[in-house]
Amino acid sequence: MTEERPEYRVWALSGIPEVQQGDDLAKLIAAAEPGLADGDVLLVTSKIVSKAEGRIVEAADREAAIDAETVRVVARRGALRIVENRQGLVMAAAGVDASNTPAGTVLLLPEDPDASARAIRAGLRELLGIHVGVVVTDTFGRPWRAGLTDVAIGAAGVRVLDDLRGGTDAYGNPLSATVVATADELAGAGDLVKGKAQGRPVAVLRGLPHVVDGGTSVTGPNGAAGPDGEAGEGTDGARALVRSARDDMFRLGTSEAIREAVTQRRTVRAFTDEPVDPGAVRRAVAAAVTAPAPHHTTPWRFVLLESEESRVRLLDAMRDAWIADLRRDGKSEESVAKRVRRGDVLRHAPYLAVPCLVMDGSHHYGDARRDGAEREMFVVAMGAGVQNFLVALAGERLGSAWVSSTMFCRDVVRETLGLPAGWDPMGAVAIGHPAQEPGPRPRRDAGGFVEVR
């Protein structure tokens, strides 16, 4: 018995005229290929969808049009911008295209590519009585890969993602992370025959009827589909291919990542019980020790209190020292209790770090003025190191609070932690997963902090 060989065929349609605003794409496609059949997949270049929907706009300056379509800039190099556009797609130039459009105009992506795909599919069903899948495609570059390829930006009646998790491979091994971007694979197949400049904006793929369904966007393990919907209405369509911000490990470009880590670094005083990854803290220390320092020294030391016993022992000793100091200052018991409670952020944190300043390599000049300035240089370097540390923690999605309390009882901290006499504790950093999202940061006008001479 001969084993069935899986195969498919894909071809580009000839005879699609220059598309004008208001054209019915389903009618143009049906006229060019009246032999379409159930289970076919139509791969439609977004450019003709945009033209039919009147997405041509006058724009003497393409950059201005890109600005209007941009939600955020992800990365920039020279004139090239990778941005997130209003459709939620991350791509070059927001998808604004100045080619194959009259001079002085640019072409924008369809307003809702999934809705466009649904309209074409419904039109073909009405005209030809067939159930097909429709994928609206556009050309993307990709991180870490040279060259361009077509991907799906809109879809209807197509299994956009095949979720194979929970199934097994040919050897019986469990699949735990495999989700196939089926719609993107279909788009790439169509691009091979459409070409970029041959005037063939539509391709047909035949032979894979299992990727066409009654409306389900995402299939489950082993191809199991969810509830059917008519013509793809009510499904996510190609939107399912766009990672949410929460799940996207590579959401930020280099410059944006630096800016966001700095601006999103907030003092966090309430933490969850979720354990802190010690590796994340060590990566933050590695960032800390890249800070500038005088005389090519390394004045930073970080004491990491990873056990609850070490944290409690230190905080109890510090509390006793604070209380004794406050009572010597004549503070009332109510005032003492109130001030001690301010240190609770350290006690409730699941992880503590004590940054310490060491003066190894410092110069001694023999007069108070220059020796004082020498120490100040080292203290400034310590602050730079701790700032790096806090920003890196924010990049690890960890909250932190730098509390100065250890500086008021350094001898107690050194004795409790068994530190060398030359190590000066410079506060303590409470670290953990934030119990809630921080509120909006009040805007500060940088101009108010600048003097120009």
Coordinates of C-alpha atoms in Angstrom, one line a residue:
M1 CA 0.0 0.0 0.0
T2 CA 1.5 3.3 -1.0
E3 CA 1.8 5.9 1.8
E4 CA -0.1 9.1 1.1
R5 CA 2.3 12.0 0.4
P6 CA 1.2 15.3 1.9
E7 CA 1.5 18.1 -0.6
Y8 CA 0.0 21.4 -1.6
R9 CA 0.0 23.7 -4.6
V10 CA 0.3 27.5 -4.6
W11 CA -0.1 29.9 -7.5
A12 CA -0.5 33.6 -8.1
L13 CA -3.5 35.0 -9.8
S14 CA -3.1 36.9 -13.1
G15 CA -5.7 39.5 -14.2
I16 CA -6.2 41.5 -11.0
P17 CA -6.5 45.1 -12.3
E18 CA -5.1 48.2 -10.7
V19 CA -7.2 48.5 -7.6
Q20 CA -9.1 51.7 -6.9
Q21 CA -10.8 53.0 -3.8
G22 CA -14.2 51.4 -3.4
D23 CA -13.4 48.3 -5.5
D24 CA -14.9 45.0 -4.3
L25 CA -11.9 42.7 -3.8
A26 CA -14.0 39.6 -3.6
K27 CA -15.5 40.3 -7.0
L28 CA -12.0 41.0 -8.5
I29 CA -10.6 37.7 -7.1
A30 CA -13.6 35.7 -8.2
A31 CA -13.4 37.0 -11.7
A32 CA -9.6 36.2 -11.9
E33 CA -10.1 32.7 -10.5
P34 CA -13.7 31.4 -10.7
G35 CA -12.4 27.9 -10.0
L36 CA -11.8 28.5 -6.3
A37 CA -12.9 25.6 -4.1
D38 CA -13.7 24.9 -0.5
G39 CA -10.5 24.7 1.6
D40 CA -8.5 27.0 -0.5
V41 CA -6.6 29.8 1.2
L42 CA -6.4 33.3 -0.4
L43 CA -3.2 35.2 0.4
V44 CA -3.9 38.9 -0.3
T45 CA -1.3 41.6 -0.3
S46 CA -2.3 44.3 2.1
K47 CA -1.5 47.0 -0.4
I48 CA -4.5 46.3 -2.6
V49 CA -6.7 46.1 0.6
S50 CA -5.5 49.5 1.6
K51 CA -6.2 50.9 -1.9
A52 CA -9.7 49.5 -2.0
E53 CA -10.4 50.9 1.5
G54 CA -9.1 54.4 0.6
R55 CA -6.1 54.3 2.8
I56 CA -4.1 56.5 0.4
V57 CA -3.4 59.8 2.0
E58 CA -1.6 62.9 0.8
A59 CA 1.7 63.3 2.5
A60 CA 4.5 65.5 1.2
D61 CA 6.5 64.2 4.1
R62 CA 6.5 60.4 4.7
E63 CA 8.0 60.9 8.1
A64 CA 5.0 62.9 9.2
A65 CA 2.7 60.1 8.1
I66 CA 4.9 57.6 10.1
D67 CA 4.6 59.8 13.1
A68 CA 0.8 59.8 12.8
E69 CA 0.6 56.0 12.7
T70 CA 3.2 55.5 15.5
V71 CA 2.1 54.5 19.0
R72 CA 5.7 54.1 20.3
V73 CA 9.2 54.0 18.9
V74 CA 10.9 50.6 19.6
A75 CA 14.3 51.2 18.0
R76 CA 15.9 53.8 15.8
R77 CA 19.0 53.8 13.7
G78 CA 19.6 56.8 11.6
A79 CA 16.5 57.5 9.6
L80 CA 15.2 53.9 10.1
R81 CA 12.5 53.5 12.8
I82 CA 11.0 50.3 14.1
V83 CA 7.7 51.3 15.7
E84 CA 4.5 49.9 17.1
N85 CA 1.7 51.2 14.9
R86 CA -2.0 51.8 15.6
Q87 CA -2.8 48.2 14.6
G88 CA -0.5 46.9 17.3
L89 CA 2.1 45.7 14.8
V90 CA 5.8 46.3 15.5
M91 CA 7.5 47.0 12.1
A92 CA 9.6 49.4 10.1
A93 CA 8.1 52.8 9.4
A94 CA 4.7 51.8 10.9
G95 CA 3.8 50.1 7.6
V96 CA 3.6 53.4 5.7
D97 CA 4.5 52.7 2.1
A98 CA 5.4 55.3 -0.5
S99 CA 5.9 52.8 -3.4
N100 CA 3.3 51.9 -6.0
T101 CA 1.2 54.9 -5.1
P102 CA 0.9 58.4 -6.9
A103 CA 3.6 61.0 -6.1
G104 CA 2.8 63.0 -3.1
T105 CA 0.8 60.2 -1.4
V106 CA 1.5 57.3 0.9
L107 CA -0.3 54.1 1.5
L108 CA -1.3 53.2 5.1
L109 CA -2.1 49.7 6.3
P110 CA -5.7 48.7 6.5
E111 CA -7.5 50.1 9.5
D112 CA -8.6 46.6 10.7
P113 CA -6.9 43.9 8.6
D114 CA -8.9 41.1 10.3
A115 CA -12.1 42.8 9.4
S116 CA -10.8 43.2 5.8
A117 CA -10.1 39.5 5.6
R118 CA -13.6 38.7 6.9
A119 CA -15.2 40.9 4.3
I120 CA -13.3 39.2 1.4
R121 CA -14.1 35.8 2.8
A122 CA -17.8 36.6 3.1
G123 CA -17.9 38.1 -0.4
L124 CA -16.4 35.0 -1.9
R125 CA -18.8 32.8 -0.1
E126 CA -21.7 34.9 -1.4
L127 CA -20.4 35.0 -5.0
L128 CA -19.1 31.4 -5.4
G129 CA -20.7 29.5 -2.5
I130 CA -17.4 28.4 -1.1
H131 CA -15.7 28.4 2.3
V132 CA -12.1 29.6 2.0
G133 CA -9.6 31.0 4.3
V134 CA -8.2 34.5 3.8
V135 CA -4.9 35.9 5.0
V136 CA -4.0 39.6 4.5
T137 CA -0.2 39.8 4.2
D138 CA 2.5 42.4 4.6
T139 CA 6.3 42.4 4.4
F140 CA 8.3 42.4 7.6
G141 CA 11.9 42.3 8.7
R142 CA 12.7 40.1 11.7
P143 CA 15.0 40.5 14.7
W144 CA 18.2 38.4 14.4
R145 CA 17.4 37.4 10.7
A146 CA 18.5 39.1 7.5
G147 CA 16.0 39.7 4.8
L148 CA 12.3 40.3 4.5
T149 CA 9.3 37.9 4.5
D150 CA 5.6 38.2 4.2
V151 CA 3.6 37.6 7.4
A152 CA -0.1 37.6 8.3
I153 CA -1.5 40.9 9.5
G154 CA -5.2 39.9 9.0
A155 CA -7.0 36.6 8.8
A156 CA -10.4 35.0 8.6
G157 CA -11.4 31.3 8.6
V158 CA -7.7 30.2 9.1
R159 CA -6.1 28.5 11.9
V160 CA -3.8 31.3 12.8
L161 CA -1.9 29.4 15.5
D162 CA -1.6 25.7 15.9
D163 CA -1.1 25.0 19.6
L164 CA 0.6 21.6 19.9
R165 CA 1.3 21.9 23.6
G166 CA 0.1 18.8 25.4
G167 CA 0.6 16.6 22.4
T168 CA 3.6 14.4 21.7
D169 CA 6.2 14.2 18.9
A170 CA 7.0 11.1 16.7
Y171 CA 9.0 9.6 19.5
G172 CA 6.4 10.1 22.1
N173 CA 8.1 13.1 23.8
P174 CA 5.7 15.6 25.3
L175 CA 5.5 19.0 23.5
S176 CA 5.5 21.7 26.1
A177 CA 6.3 24.9 24.1
T178 CA 5.4 24.3 20.5
V179 CA 2.9 26.8 19.0
V180 CA 3.1 27.0 15.2
A181 CA 2.5 30.4 13.5
T182 CA 0.4 28.7 10.7
A183 CA -0.9 32.0 9.2
D184 CA 2.7 33.4 8.8
E185 CA 3.8 30.2 7.1
L186 CA 0.9 30.5 4.7
A187 CA 1.8 34.1 4.0
G188 CA 5.4 33.2 3.3
A189 CA 4.3 30.5 0.8
G190 CA 2.2 32.9 -1.1
D191 CA 5.0 35.5 -1.3
L192 CA 7.2 33.0 -3.1
V193 CA 4.8 33.1 -6.1
K194 CA 3.4 36.6 -5.8
G195 CA 6.8 38.3 -5.8
K196 CA 7.4 41.9 -4.7
A197 CA 7.2 43.7 -8.0
Q198 CA 5.4 41.4 -10.5
G199 CA 1.9 42.9 -10.1
R200 CA 0.4 39.7 -8.7
P201 CA -1.1 40.7 -5.4
V202 CA -3.1 37.6 -4.7
A203 CA -2.1 33.9 -4.4
V204 CA -4.1 30.8 -3.9
L205 CA -2.9 27.8 -1.8
R206 CA -4.7 24.5 -2.3
G207 CA -4.2 21.2 -0.6
L208 CA -4.2 22.1 3.1
P209 CA -7.9 22.1 3.9
H210 CA -7.2 21.3 7.6
V211 CA -5.9 24.9 8.1
V212 CA -9.3 26.3 7.0
D213 CA -12.1 26.2 9.5
G214 CA -15.4 27.8 10.3
G215 CA -13.9 30.6 12.2
T216 CA -11.6 29.3 14.9
S217 CA -8.4 31.3 15.1
V218 CA -6.4 29.0 17.4
T219 CA -6.3 25.3 17.4
G220 CA -5.5 23.2 20.5
P221 CA -3.4 20.1 21.1
N222 CA -3.2 17.8 18.0
G223 CA -5.2 20.2 15.9
A224 CA -8.4 20.2 18.1
A225 CA -10.4 23.3 17.3
G226 CA -12.6 25.4 19.6
P227 CA -16.2 26.4 18.9
D228 CA -17.0 27.3 15.3
G229 CA -18.0 30.8 14.3
E230 CA -19.5 31.9 11.0
A231 CA -16.9 33.3 8.6
G232 CA -14.5 34.0 11.3
E233 CA -16.6 36.7 13.0
G234 CA -15.9 37.1 16.7
T235 CA -12.4 35.6 16.5
D236 CA -9.0 37.2 17.2
G237 CA -7.8 36.6 13.6
A238 CA -4.2 37.6 13.1
R239 CA -4.3 39.7 16.3
A240 CA -3.6 36.4 18.0
L241 CA -0.1 36.5 16.5
V242 CA 0.9 39.7 18.3
R243 CA 2.4 39.0 21.7
S244 CA 1.0 40.9 24.6
A245 CA 3.4 43.3 26.3
R246 CA 3.5 41.1 29.3
D247 CA 4.7 38.1 27.3
D248 CA 7.1 39.8 25.0
M249 CA 10.6 39.3 26.2
F250 CA 12.0 41.5 23.4
R251 CA 9.4 44.3 23.5
L252 CA 12.0 47.1 23.8
G253 CA 14.7 48.4 21.6
T254 CA 18.0 49.2 23.1
S255 CA 17.6 52.9 23.7
E256 CA 13.9 52.5 24.8
A257 CA 15.0 49.7 27.2
I258 CA 17.5 51.9 28.8
R259 CA 15.0 54.8 29.1
E260 CA 12.2 52.6 30.4
A261 CA 14.4 50.9 33.0
V262 CA 15.5 54.3 34.3
T263 CA 12.1 55.9 34.2
Q264 CA 10.3 52.9 35.5
R265 CA 12.6 52.5 38.5
R266 CA 10.4 53.3 41.4
T267 CA 10.7 53.0 45.2
V268 CA 8.6 50.0 46.1
R269 CA 7.6 49.6 49.7
A270 CA 5.2 46.6 49.5
F271 CA 6.1 43.2 48.2
T272 CA 4.5 39.9 47.5
D273 CA 5.7 36.6 49.1
E274 CA 7.1 35.4 45.7
P275 CA 10.7 34.4 46.2
V276 CA 13.4 36.6 44.6
D277 CA 15.7 34.8 42.1
P278 CA 19.3 35.2 43.5
G279 CA 20.6 35.1 39.9
A280 CA 18.6 38.2 39.1
V281 CA 20.2 40.1 42.0
R282 CA 23.7 38.9 41.0
R283 CA 23.0 40.2 37.4
A284 CA 22.1 43.5 39.0
V285 CA 25.3 43.5 41.0
A286 CA 27.2 42.9 37.7
A287 CA 25.6 46.1 36.3
A288 CA 26.4 48.0 39.5
V289 CA 30.1 47.4 39.3
T290 CA 30.3 49.0 35.8
A291 CA 29.8 52.4 37.3
P292 CA 32.6 55.0 37.1
A293 CA 35.0 55.3 40.0
P294 CA 38.1 57.3 40.9
H295 CA 41.6 56.1 40.2
H296 CA 40.4 52.9 38.5
T297 CA 39.2 51.6 41.8
T298 CA 36.3 49.2 42.6
P299 CA 34.8 50.8 45.7
W300 CA 31.6 48.7 45.8
R301 CA 30.7 45.6 47.8
F302 CA 27.2 44.1 48.1
V303 CA 26.3 41.9 51.0
L304 CA 23.3 39.8 50.0
L305 CA 21.0 38.6 52.8
E306 CA 19.3 35.6 51.2
S307 CA 18.2 33.8 54.4
E308 CA 15.4 35.0 56.6
E309 CA 17.6 34.3 59.6
S310 CA 20.3 36.7 58.5
R311 CA 17.7 39.4 57.7
V312 CA 15.9 39.1 61.0
R313 CA 19.2 39.1 63.0
L314 CA 20.4 42.3 61.3
L315 CA 17.1 44.2 61.5
D316 CA 16.6 43.3 65.2
A317 CA 20.1 44.5 66.0
M318 CA 19.5 47.7 64.0
R319 CA 16.2 48.3 65.7
D320 CA 17.7 48.1 69.1
A321 CA 20.4 50.5 68.0
W322 CA 17.9 53.0 66.6
I323 CA 15.7 52.8 69.8
A324 CA 18.7 53.5 72.0
D325 CA 19.7 56.5 69.8
L326 CA 16.2 58.0 69.8
R327 CA 15.8 57.6 73.5
R328 CA 19.2 59.4 74.0
D329 CA 17.8 62.2 71.8
G330 CA 14.9 62.5 74.2
K331 CA 12.2 61.3 71.8
S332 CA 8.9 60.1 73.3
E333 CA 8.1 56.4 73.2
E334 CA 5.3 57.2 70.7
S335 CA 7.8 59.0 68.5
V336 CA 10.3 56.2 68.8
A337 CA 7.7 53.6 67.8
K338 CA 6.6 55.7 64.8
R339 CA 10.2 56.1 63.6
V340 CA 11.0 52.5 64.0
R341 CA 7.9 51.5 62.0
R342 CA 9.5 53.4 59.0
G343 CA 12.0 50.6 58.7
D344 CA 9.2 48.0 58.2
V345 CA 9.9 48.1 54.4
L346 CA 13.1 46.3 55.1
R347 CA 11.5 43.8 57.5
H348 CA 8.7 42.9 55.0
A349 CA 11.0 42.5 52.0
P350 CA 11.9 38.9 51.0
Y351 CA 15.4 39.9 50.1
L352 CA 17.9 42.5 51.3
A353 CA 21.2 43.8 49.9
V354 CA 23.5 46.0 51.9
P355 CA 25.8 48.0 49.6
C356 CA 29.1 48.9 51.2
L357 CA 31.8 51.5 50.4
V358 CA 35.4 50.5 50.5
M359 CA 38.2 53.1 50.2
D360 CA 40.9 50.8 48.8
G361 CA 43.0 52.7 46.4
S362 CA 42.1 56.1 47.7
H363 CA 44.8 58.8 48.0
H364 CA 45.8 60.4 51.3
Y365 CA 47.0 64.0 51.0
G366 CA 47.5 65.0 54.6
D367 CA 45.1 67.9 54.7
A368 CA 41.4 67.9 55.5
R369 CA 40.2 69.7 52.4
R370 CA 41.7 67.3 49.8
D371 CA 41.1 64.2 51.9
G372 CA 37.5 65.2 52.3
A373 CA 37.2 65.7 48.5
E374 CA 38.8 62.3 48.0
R375 CA 36.1 60.6 50.1
E376 CA 33.4 62.5 48.3
M377 CA 34.6 61.1 45.0
F378 CA 34.3 57.6 46.4
V379 CA 30.8 58.3 47.8
V380 CA 29.7 59.6 44.4
A381 CA 31.0 56.5 42.8
M382 CA 29.0 54.4 45.4
G383 CA 25.9 56.3 44.5
A384 CA 26.4 55.6 40.8
G385 CA 26.9 51.9 41.6
V386 CA 23.7 51.7 43.6
Q387 CA 21.8 53.6 40.9
N388 CA 23.0 51.0 38.4
F389 CA 21.9 48.3 40.8
L390 CA 18.4 49.7 41.2
V391 CA 17.9 50.2 37.5
A392 CA 19.1 46.7 36.7
L393 CA 16.7 45.3 39.3
A394 CA 13.9 47.2 37.6
G395 CA 15.0 45.6 34.3
E396 CA 14.6 42.2 36.1
R397 CA 11.0 43.3 37.0
L398 CA 12.0 43.5 40.6
G399 CA 10.9 46.4 42.9
S400 CA 13.3 48.0 45.3
A401 CA 13.7 50.6 48.0
W402 CA 17.0 52.1 49.0
V403 CA 16.8 52.9 52.7
S404 CA 19.6 54.8 54.5
S405 CA 19.2 53.2 57.9
T406 CA 22.4 51.2 58.0
M407 CA 24.4 54.4 57.7
F408 CA 23.3 55.4 61.2
C409 CA 24.5 52.2 62.9
R410 CA 27.5 51.1 60.8
D411 CA 29.3 49.4 63.7
V412 CA 26.2 47.4 64.5
V413 CA 25.8 46.3 60.9
R414 CA 29.5 45.4 60.6
E415 CA 29.5 43.4 63.8
T416 CA 26.2 41.6 63.0
L417 CA 27.2 40.6 59.5
G418 CA 30.9 40.0 60.3
L419 CA 32.2 42.6 57.8
P420 CA 35.7 44.0 57.7
A421 CA 36.3 47.3 59.5
G422 CA 36.9 49.1 56.3
W423 CA 33.5 48.3 54.8
D424 CA 31.0 51.2 55.3
P425 CA 27.4 50.2 54.9
M426 CA 25.6 52.7 52.7
G427 CA 22.0 51.9 53.5
A428 CA 20.1 48.8 52.6
V429 CA 18.1 47.8 49.6
A430 CA 14.8 46.0 50.0
I431 CA 14.1 43.8 47.0
G432 CA 11.0 41.9 45.9
H433 CA 8.2 41.5 43.5
P434 CA 5.9 44.6 43.8
A435 CA 2.6 44.0 45.5
Q436 CA 0.9 46.4 43.1
E437 CA 1.7 48.5 40.1
P438 CA 3.1 51.9 41.0
G439 CA 1.0 54.9 40.4
P440 CA 1.9 57.5 37.7
R441 CA 5.1 59.4 38.3
P442 CA 4.6 63.1 38.5
R443 CA 6.1 64.7 35.4
R444 CA 9.3 66.7 36.0
D445 CA 10.3 69.3 33.5
A446 CA 14.0 68.7 32.8
G447 CA 14.4 72.4 32.0
G448 CA 13.8 73.2 35.7
F449 CA 17.0 71.4 36.6
V450 CA 19.2 72.9 33.9
E451 CA 21.4 76.0 33.8
V452 CA 23.1 76.9 30.6
R453 CA 26.2 79.1 30.5

